[in-house]
Coordinates of C-alpha atoms in Angstrom, one line a residue:
M1 CA 116.4 111.1 121.2
I2 CA 118.9 109.7 118.7
S3 CA 119.6 111.5 115.4
N4 CA 118.9 110.1 112.0
K5 CA 122.5 109.2 111.5
Q6 CA 122.6 107.4 114.8
R7 CA 119.5 105.4 113.8
F8 CA 121.2 104.6 110.5
I9 CA 124.3 103.3 112.4
K10 CA 122.1 101.3 114.8
N11 CA 120.2 99.6 111.9
L12 CA 123.5 99.0 110.1
G13 CA 124.9 97.4 113.3
F14 CA 122.0 95.0 113.6
L15 CA 122.2 94.0 110.0
Y16 CA 125.9 93.4 110.2
L17 CA 125.3 91.1 113.2
S18 CA 122.7 88.9 111.4
R19 CA 124.5 88.8 108.0
I20 CA 128.2 88.8 108.6
I21 CA 128.4 85.1 109.3
I22 CA 126.8 84.3 106.0
I23 CA 129.1 86.4 103.8
I24 CA 132.2 85.3 105.6
F25 CA 131.3 81.6 105.2
S26 CA 130.4 82.2 101.5
L27 CA 133.9 83.7 100.8
L28 CA 135.7 80.9 102.8
I29 CA 133.7 78.2 100.9
N30 CA 134.7 79.6 97.5
I31 CA 138.4 79.9 98.7
I32 CA 138.4 76.2 99.7
I33 CA 136.7 75.1 96.4
I34 CA 139.0 76.9 94.1
K35 CA 142.1 75.7 96.0
R36 CA 140.9 72.1 96.0
L37 CA 139.3 71.9 92.6
G38 CA 141.6 74.2 90.7
S39 CA 140.5 77.3 88.6
S40 CA 139.2 75.3 85.6
V41 CA 136.8 72.9 87.5
Y42 CA 135.9 75.8 89.8
G43 CA 134.9 77.7 86.6
D44 CA 132.5 74.8 85.9
F45 CA 131.2 75.1 89.4
A46 CA 130.7 78.9 89.1
F47 CA 129.0 78.7 85.7
G48 CA 126.7 75.9 87.1
L49 CA 125.6 78.1 90.0
T50 CA 125.1 81.1 87.7
F51 CA 123.1 79.1 85.1
V52 CA 120.8 77.5 87.7
Q53 CA 120.3 80.9 89.5
Y54 CA 118.4 82.1 86.5
F55 CA 115.8 79.3 87.2
I56 CA 115.9 79.9 90.9
I57 CA 114.9 83.6 90.2
F58 CA 112.2 82.4 87.8
A59 CA 110.9 79.9 90.4
D60 CA 110.8 82.6 93.0
L61 CA 109.4 85.4 90.7
G62 CA 109.6 88.0 93.4
L63 CA 107.3 86.0 95.7
S64 CA 109.9 86.0 98.6
Q65 CA 110.1 89.8 98.7
Y66 CA 106.4 90.2 98.3
G67 CA 105.8 87.5 101.0
M68 CA 108.2 89.2 103.5
I69 CA 106.2 92.4 103.2
E70 CA 102.9 90.7 103.5
V71 CA 103.9 88.7 106.6
S72 CA 105.3 91.8 108.3
N73 CA 102.1 93.7 107.7
N74 CA 99.7 90.8 108.3
I75 CA 101.2 88.5 110.9
E76 CA 97.8 87.1 111.8
N77 CA 97.5 85.7 108.2
V78 CA 100.9 84.1 108.0
N79 CA 99.4 80.6 107.5
F80 CA 97.4 81.8 104.4
I81 CA 100.4 83.7 103.0
V82 CA 102.9 80.8 103.5
N83 CA 100.5 78.3 101.9
N84 CA 100.0 80.4 98.8
I85 CA 103.6 81.4 98.2
V86 CA 105.1 78.0 98.9
S87 CA 102.5 76.3 96.7
A88 CA 103.4 78.7 93.8
N89 CA 107.1 78.2 94.5
I90 CA 106.8 74.4 94.2
I91 CA 105.0 74.6 90.9
L92 CA 107.5 77.0 89.4
S93 CA 110.5 75.2 90.8
T94 CA 109.3 71.8 89.4
F95 CA 109.0 73.4 86.0
S96 CA 112.5 74.9 86.4
F97 CA 113.9 71.5 87.3
I98 CA 112.5 69.9 84.2
V99 CA 113.7 72.7 81.9
I100 CA 117.2 72.6 83.4
L101 CA 117.5 68.8 82.7
F102 CA 116.2 69.4 79.2
L103 CA 118.8 72.1 78.5
V104 CA 121.7 70.2 80.0
N105 CA 120.9 67.3 77.6
I106 CA 120.7 69.4 74.4
L107 CA 123.4 72.0 75.0
K108 CA 127.0 71.1 74.3
F109 CA 128.4 71.1 77.8
G110 CA 131.5 69.2 78.9
H111 CA 131.3 66.0 81.0
V112 CA 132.2 67.8 84.2
Q113 CA 129.8 70.7 83.6
K114 CA 126.9 68.3 82.8
E115 CA 127.4 66.3 86.0
I116 CA 127.6 69.5 88.1
L117 CA 124.4 70.9 86.5
Y118 CA 122.5 67.6 87.0
V119 CA 123.1 68.1 90.8
F120 CA 122.4 71.8 90.8
A121 CA 119.1 71.2 89.0
F122 CA 117.6 70.3 92.3
L123 CA 118.4 73.7 93.9
P124 CA 115.2 75.4 92.7
L125 CA 113.2 72.6 94.3
I126 CA 115.1 73.0 97.6
N127 CA 114.7 76.7 97.4
S128 CA 110.9 76.3 97.1
I129 CA 110.6 75.2 100.7
S130 CA 112.9 78.0 102.0
V131 CA 110.8 80.3 104.1
S132 CA 113.5 82.8 105.1
W133 CA 111.3 85.5 103.7
A134 CA 108.6 84.6 106.3
I135 CA 111.1 84.4 109.1
T136 CA 112.4 87.9 108.2
G137 CA 108.8 89.2 108.1
L138 CA 108.1 87.7 111.5
E139 CA 111.3 89.4 112.7
K140 CA 112.8 86.1 113.8
N141 CA 116.2 86.9 112.3
F142 CA 118.0 84.9 115.0
L143 CA 116.6 81.7 113.4
F144 CA 117.7 82.9 109.9
S145 CA 121.3 83.3 111.3
I146 CA 121.3 80.0 113.2
S147 CA 120.0 77.9 110.2
N148 CA 122.6 79.5 108.0
L149 CA 125.3 79.0 110.6
I150 CA 124.5 75.3 110.9
G151 CA 124.2 74.7 107.1
K152 CA 127.4 76.7 106.2
T153 CA 129.4 75.2 109.0
L154 CA 128.5 71.7 107.8
Y155 CA 129.2 72.7 104.2
I156 CA 132.7 74.1 104.9
T157 CA 133.6 71.2 107.3
L158 CA 132.7 68.5 104.8
L159 CA 134.4 70.4 102.0
Y160 CA 137.6 70.7 104.0
L161 CA 137.6 67.0 105.1
L162 CA 136.3 65.2 102.0
V163 CA 137.0 67.3 98.9
L164 CA 140.7 66.7 98.4
D165 CA 141.3 67.5 94.7
K166 CA 139.5 68.3 91.4
S167 CA 138.4 64.6 91.0
Y168 CA 135.9 65.3 93.9
Y169 CA 133.9 67.9 92.1
F170 CA 130.7 65.8 92.1
L171 CA 131.0 65.3 95.9
A172 CA 131.5 69.1 96.3
A173 CA 128.2 69.7 94.4
I174 CA 126.4 67.2 96.5
I175 CA 127.6 68.8 99.7
L176 CA 126.4 72.2 98.5
L177 CA 123.0 70.7 97.7
G178 CA 122.8 69.0 101.2
S179 CA 123.8 72.2 102.9
N180 CA 121.0 74.2 101.2
F181 CA 118.5 71.5 102.0
I182 CA 119.4 71.5 105.7
I183 CA 119.1 75.3 105.9
S184 CA 115.7 75.3 104.1
L185 CA 114.4 72.3 106.2
I186 CA 115.3 74.0 109.5
Q187 CA 113.6 77.2 108.5
F188 CA 110.5 75.3 107.2
L189 CA 110.2 73.2 110.4
Y190 CA 110.5 76.4 112.5
I191 CA 107.8 78.3 110.5
R192 CA 105.4 75.4 111.2
K193 CA 105.1 76.8 114.7
F194 CA 103.2 79.8 113.3
I195 CA 100.9 78.0 110.9
A196 CA 98.1 75.6 111.7
S197 CA 98.7 73.4 108.7
F198 CA 100.4 73.5 105.3
R199 CA 98.1 72.8 102.4
F200 CA 99.2 72.8 98.8
G201 CA 96.7 74.7 96.7
L202 CA 96.3 76.3 93.3
N203 CA 93.3 78.5 93.8
K204 CA 95.4 81.7 94.4
F205 CA 98.2 80.8 92.1
W206 CA 97.8 83.5 89.4
I207 CA 96.8 86.2 91.9
T208 CA 99.9 85.4 94.0
L209 CA 102.2 85.5 90.9
K210 CA 100.8 88.8 89.8
K211 CA 101.6 90.4 93.2
G212 CA 105.1 89.1 93.3
L213 CA 106.0 89.9 89.6
P214 CA 107.2 93.5 90.0
F215 CA 109.8 92.3 92.6
G216 CA 110.7 89.4 90.4
I217 CA 111.4 91.6 87.4
M218 CA 113.7 93.9 89.5
S219 CA 115.7 91.1 91.0
G220 CA 115.9 89.3 87.6
L221 CA 117.2 92.3 85.7
F222 CA 119.8 93.1 88.3
F223 CA 121.0 89.5 88.3
I224 CA 121.2 89.4 84.5
Y225 CA 123.6 92.3 84.2
G226 CA 125.7 90.9 87.1
S227 CA 125.9 87.5 85.5
L228 CA 126.8 88.6 82.0
P229 CA 130.6 88.4 82.4
I230 CA 130.3 84.7 83.3
I231 CA 128.0 83.9 80.5
F232 CA 130.2 85.7 77.9
L233 CA 133.4 84.1 79.4
K234 CA 131.7 80.7 78.9
I235 CA 131.0 81.5 75.3
F236 CA 134.4 83.1 74.3
N237 CA 136.9 81.9 76.8
T238 CA 137.9 79.0 79.1
N239 CA 136.5 77.6 82.4
K240 CA 139.9 78.6 83.9
D241 CA 139.1 82.3 83.1
I242 CA 135.6 81.9 84.6
G243 CA 137.3 80.5 87.8
Y244 CA 139.7 83.5 88.0
Y245 CA 136.9 86.0 87.4
Y246 CA 134.4 84.4 89.8
I247 CA 136.8 84.2 92.8
S248 CA 137.7 87.9 92.1
Y249 CA 134.0 88.7 92.0
K250 CA 133.5 86.9 95.3
F251 CA 136.2 89.0 97.0
I252 CA 134.7 92.2 95.7
F253 CA 131.2 91.0 96.6
F254 CA 132.3 90.3 100.2
I255 CA 133.4 94.0 100.6
F256 CA 130.5 95.3 98.5
T257 CA 127.9 93.4 100.6
L258 CA 129.1 95.1 103.8
F259 CA 128.5 98.5 102.1
H260 CA 125.3 97.3 100.4
L261 CA 123.8 96.8 103.8
M262 CA 123.7 100.6 104.0
S263 CA 120.8 100.5 101.7
N264 CA 118.8 98.2 104.0
A265 CA 120.0 99.9 107.1
S266 CA 119.0 103.4 105.8
L267 CA 115.5 102.3 104.9
P268 CA 113.8 103.1 108.3
V269 CA 115.6 106.5 108.4
I270 CA 114.6 107.4 104.8
K271 CA 111.1 106.1 105.3
S272 CA 110.4 108.3 108.3
V273 CA 111.6 111.3 106.4
V274 CA 109.6 110.4 103.3
N275 CA 106.4 109.9 105.3
N276 CA 106.7 113.4 106.6
K277 CA 106.6 114.7 103.0
D278 CA 109.4 117.2 103.6
I279 CA 111.5 117.4 100.4
N280 CA 114.2 119.4 102.1
K281 CA 114.7 116.8 104.8
E282 CA 114.7 114.1 102.1
K283 CA 117.4 116.0 100.3
N284 CA 119.5 116.5 103.4
I285 CA 119.3 112.8 104.6
I286 CA 120.1 111.4 101.2
N287 CA 123.0 113.8 100.7
E288 CA 124.3 112.9 104.2
L289 CA 124.0 109.2 103.6
L290 CA 125.9 109.5 100.3
R291 CA 128.6 111.4 102.1
F292 CA 128.8 108.7 104.7
G293 CA 128.9 106.1 102.0
Y294 CA 131.7 107.5 99.9
T295 CA 133.8 108.5 102.9
F296 CA 134.3 104.8 103.6
A297 CA 133.8 103.2 100.2
I298 CA 136.6 105.2 98.5
P299 CA 139.3 104.2 101.0
A300 CA 138.0 100.6 100.9
S301 CA 138.4 100.4 97.1
F302 CA 141.8 102.1 97.1
G303 CA 142.8 99.8 99.9
I304 CA 141.9 96.7 97.9
F305 CA 143.9 98.1 95.0
A306 CA 147.0 98.5 97.3
I307 CA 146.9 95.2 99.1
S308 CA 145.6 92.9 96.3
H309 CA 148.8 91.1 95.7
N310 CA 149.5 90.4 99.4
L311 CA 145.8 89.4 99.8
I312 CA 145.8 86.8 97.1
N313 CA 149.3 85.5 97.8
L314 CA 148.4 84.9 101.5
I315 CA 144.9 83.5 100.9
L316 CA 145.1 81.6 97.6
G317 CA 148.8 81.2 97.0
I318 CA 151.2 82.5 94.3
K319 CA 149.7 80.3 91.5
F320 CA 146.5 82.3 91.7
I321 CA 148.3 85.7 91.8
F322 CA 146.6 86.6 88.5
V323 CA 143.4 87.2 90.5
A324 CA 145.1 90.3 92.0
H325 CA 145.2 92.0 88.6
L326 CA 141.5 91.5 88.3
L327 CA 140.9 92.9 91.8
K328 CA 142.8 96.0 90.9
I329 CA 140.4 96.7 88.0
M330 CA 137.2 95.7 89.9
A331 CA 137.9 97.4 93.2
I332 CA 136.6 100.8 92.2
S333 CA 133.1 99.2 91.7
I334 CA 132.8 99.3 95.5
I335 CA 132.3 103.0 95.3
F336 CA 129.7 102.9 92.5
G337 CA 127.8 100.0 94.2
T338 CA 127.8 101.7 97.6
L339 CA 126.3 105.0 96.4
G340 CA 123.9 103.1 94.1
S341 CA 122.6 101.0 97.0
I342 CA 121.7 104.1 99.0
M343 CA 119.8 105.6 96.1
I344 CA 118.0 102.2 95.5
G345 CA 116.9 102.3 99.1
Y346 CA 115.5 105.8 98.6
L347 CA 113.7 105.0 95.4
T348 CA 112.3 101.8 97.0
V349 CA 110.8 103.8 99.9
K350 CA 109.4 106.3 97.3
N351 CA 107.8 103.3 95.6
L352 CA 109.4 104.1 92.3
K353 CA 109.7 100.5 91.2
T354 CA 109.3 101.5 87.5
G355 CA 112.4 103.6 87.7
I356 CA 114.4 100.8 89.3
I357 CA 113.2 98.4 86.6
K358 CA 114.3 100.8 83.9
V359 CA 117.8 101.0 85.5
G360 CA 118.0 97.2 85.5
L361 CA 116.7 96.9 81.9
L362 CA 119.1 99.6 80.5
S363 CA 122.0 98.2 82.4
S364 CA 121.3 94.7 81.1
L365 CA 121.1 96.0 77.5
Y366 CA 124.4 97.9 78.0
G367 CA 126.0 94.7 79.4
L368 CA 124.8 92.6 76.5
I369 CA 126.2 94.9 73.9
S370 CA 129.5 95.9 75.6
G371 CA 130.0 92.4 77.1
Y372 CA 130.0 90.9 73.7
L373 CA 132.7 93.3 72.5
L374 CA 134.8 93.5 75.6
I375 CA 135.0 89.8 76.4
R376 CA 135.3 88.6 72.8
Y377 CA 138.3 90.9 72.2
F378 CA 139.9 91.4 75.6
G379 CA 139.0 88.1 77.3
I380 CA 139.1 88.0 81.1
Y381 CA 140.3 91.6 81.4
G382 CA 137.3 92.6 79.4
A383 CA 135.1 90.7 81.9
A384 CA 136.6 92.8 84.8
I385 CA 136.1 96.0 82.8
L386 CA 132.6 95.0 82.0
F387 CA 131.8 94.4 85.6
L388 CA 133.2 97.8 86.6
S389 CA 131.5 99.7 83.7
I390 CA 128.1 98.2 84.4
E391 CA 128.3 99.3 88.1
L392 CA 129.2 102.8 86.8
V393 CA 126.2 102.8 84.4
V394 CA 123.9 101.7 87.2
M395 CA 125.1 104.4 89.5
L396 CA 124.7 107.1 86.8
L397 CA 121.2 106.0 85.9
L398 CA 120.2 106.0 89.6
I399 CA 121.6 109.5 90.0
F400 CA 119.5 110.6 87.0
I401 CA 116.3 109.1 88.5
T402 CA 117.0 110.3 92.1
K403 CA 117.7 113.9 90.8
S404 CA 114.2 113.9 89.4
Q405 CA 112.9 113.6 93.0
I406 CA 115.3 115.7 95.0
K407 CA 118.2 118.1 94.5
M408 CA 121.3 116.1 95.1
E409 CA 124.3 118.1 96.3
I410 CA 127.8 116.7 96.6
N411 CA 130.3 118.8 98.5
L412 CA 133.1 118.7 95.8
L413 CA 135.8 120.0 98.2
N414 CA 135.0 117.2 100.7
L415 CA 135.0 114.6 98.0
I416 CA 138.4 115.7 96.7
K417 CA 139.7 115.5 100.3
V418 CA 138.4 112.0 100.7
V419 CA 140.0 110.9 97.4
L420 CA 143.3 112.6 98.4
S421 CA 143.3 110.9 101.8
A422 CA 142.6 107.5 100.2
S423 CA 145.2 108.0 97.5
L424 CA 147.9 108.9 100.0
M425 CA 146.9 105.9 102.1
A426 CA 147.2 103.6 99.2
I427 CA 150.6 105.0 98.1
I428 CA 152.0 104.7 101.6
V429 CA 150.8 101.1 101.9
I430 CA 152.3 100.2 98.5
I431 CA 155.6 101.9 99.3
L432 CA 156.0 100.2 102.8
N433 CA 154.9 96.8 101.3
Q434 CA 154.3 95.1 104.6
G435 CA 152.4 91.9 105.3
L436 CA 148.6 91.9 104.8
I437 CA 147.5 92.5 108.4
L438 CA 150.1 95.2 109.0
S439 CA 149.2 96.9 105.7
I440 CA 145.5 97.0 106.7
I441 CA 146.4 98.5 110.1
I442 CA 148.8 101.1 108.6
G443 CA 146.2 102.0 105.9
A444 CA 143.4 102.4 108.4
A445 CA 145.5 104.5 110.7
V446 CA 146.8 106.8 107.9
Y447 CA 143.3 107.3 106.5
F448 CA 141.8 108.0 109.9
I449 CA 144.5 110.6 110.7
L450 CA 144.2 112.3 107.3
S451 CA 140.4 112.4 107.6
L452 CA 140.6 114.2 110.9
V453 CA 143.3 116.6 109.6
L454 CA 141.3 117.3 106.5
K455 CA 138.0 117.2 108.4
T456 CA 136.3 114.6 106.1
I457 CA 135.3 112.8 109.3
T458 CA 134.2 115.5 111.8
K459 CA 134.1 115.5 115.6
K460 CA 130.3 115.5 115.3
D461 CA 130.4 112.2 113.4
L462 CA 132.6 110.7 116.1
N463 CA 130.5 112.1 118.9
E464 CA 127.3 110.7 117.4
I465 CA 128.9 107.2 117.1
K466 CA 130.3 107.5 120.6
T467 CA 126.9 108.5 122.0
F468 CA 125.2 105.6 120.2
M469 CA 127.7 103.1 121.5
A470 CA 127.4 104.4 125.0
S471 CA 123.6 104.1 124.9
K472 CA 124.0 100.4 124.0

């Protein structure tokens, strides 16, 4: 019988296997776009995606999350569920499409921004036929991975071959649209195997919306606070600043996503403990998961700080070296986000949606107030600070809510040892100043050795991982 920690590692491994391709391709695509289009046009591209994402969230309104749960619990009714949710998505996405076109025409956007938004206006419509939520509910994650692999491979290939400089921005937007359409089409054609027929209907429209709304509010609020730096940069700064910030965010998001998977991977472990209604076990597993999280998130954030210049110089080139300064500021958010994702997983299992919504609402309000001041007076540095501070606020609010459920205990001595190990690692990497790959190897080796010496990673941890790997 495997332990809870081994179950956690097992779930994390499966999630990494199905998601890693997507996040790698996403980062590579953004690297190609900013290098080919330049930071200014890339800023238009980034704002366009952010602007339209508000309407994609509205068109979804939590229905995908609700649908995934419904399909997993009622596989025999998948035909009925898909018909209702896709029908609702089509109605909402059509409305979103019309509103986007209206706003593009009345708001004072530049010529390039307008043309990009005209193309991206079709994204909600394409997203309406995406049934990735149903595929996940049916536990057919291989199809989810394959469809994304095909679509992203096509996207990155066409970008590399056809988008030669910033004058090709419209083609870059069209390629993105086509890639999303292919992914959605593959998924929709596959799901037809599980449904007798697709029938557009309105008879369950309002009931379906009501059931998905709580999920929609949560995802909407968390997107709002995450997008605020880009919105304020559009108001007070230049598209070039948006480009610098957005690519910095994409690098951080790449690392953060790997750790964010801990939230999803820990759900089965947390759920089994919560179902037993044993508060002491709940406390122990959450405290253990938090220890596991910060043990690796702290060195990751310190490591990004240490290698940021080498990283940007190698991947983007010296003309984008300013991005390294933003990475140094934003890197610590990896710690806050990792710990927050574990607590969100726990609160989700406890069905404390109201608490999570409050976190999103308060964080968004904080972002609106502080974002106006930080970005107006400190520009792009203010945007990086805003991103970092919002993640800190989210983590603190989640700690407050989680502590109302269980007694959270952090081993302060162990935390100090982890910070000390990560700090020494970063200092050594900076002093040696080797190439990117060698710096990563040196950093990993130094941290691992210090962790064993200071016992922040124990022999029990290593034996459990070794036992799990042997069982595979």
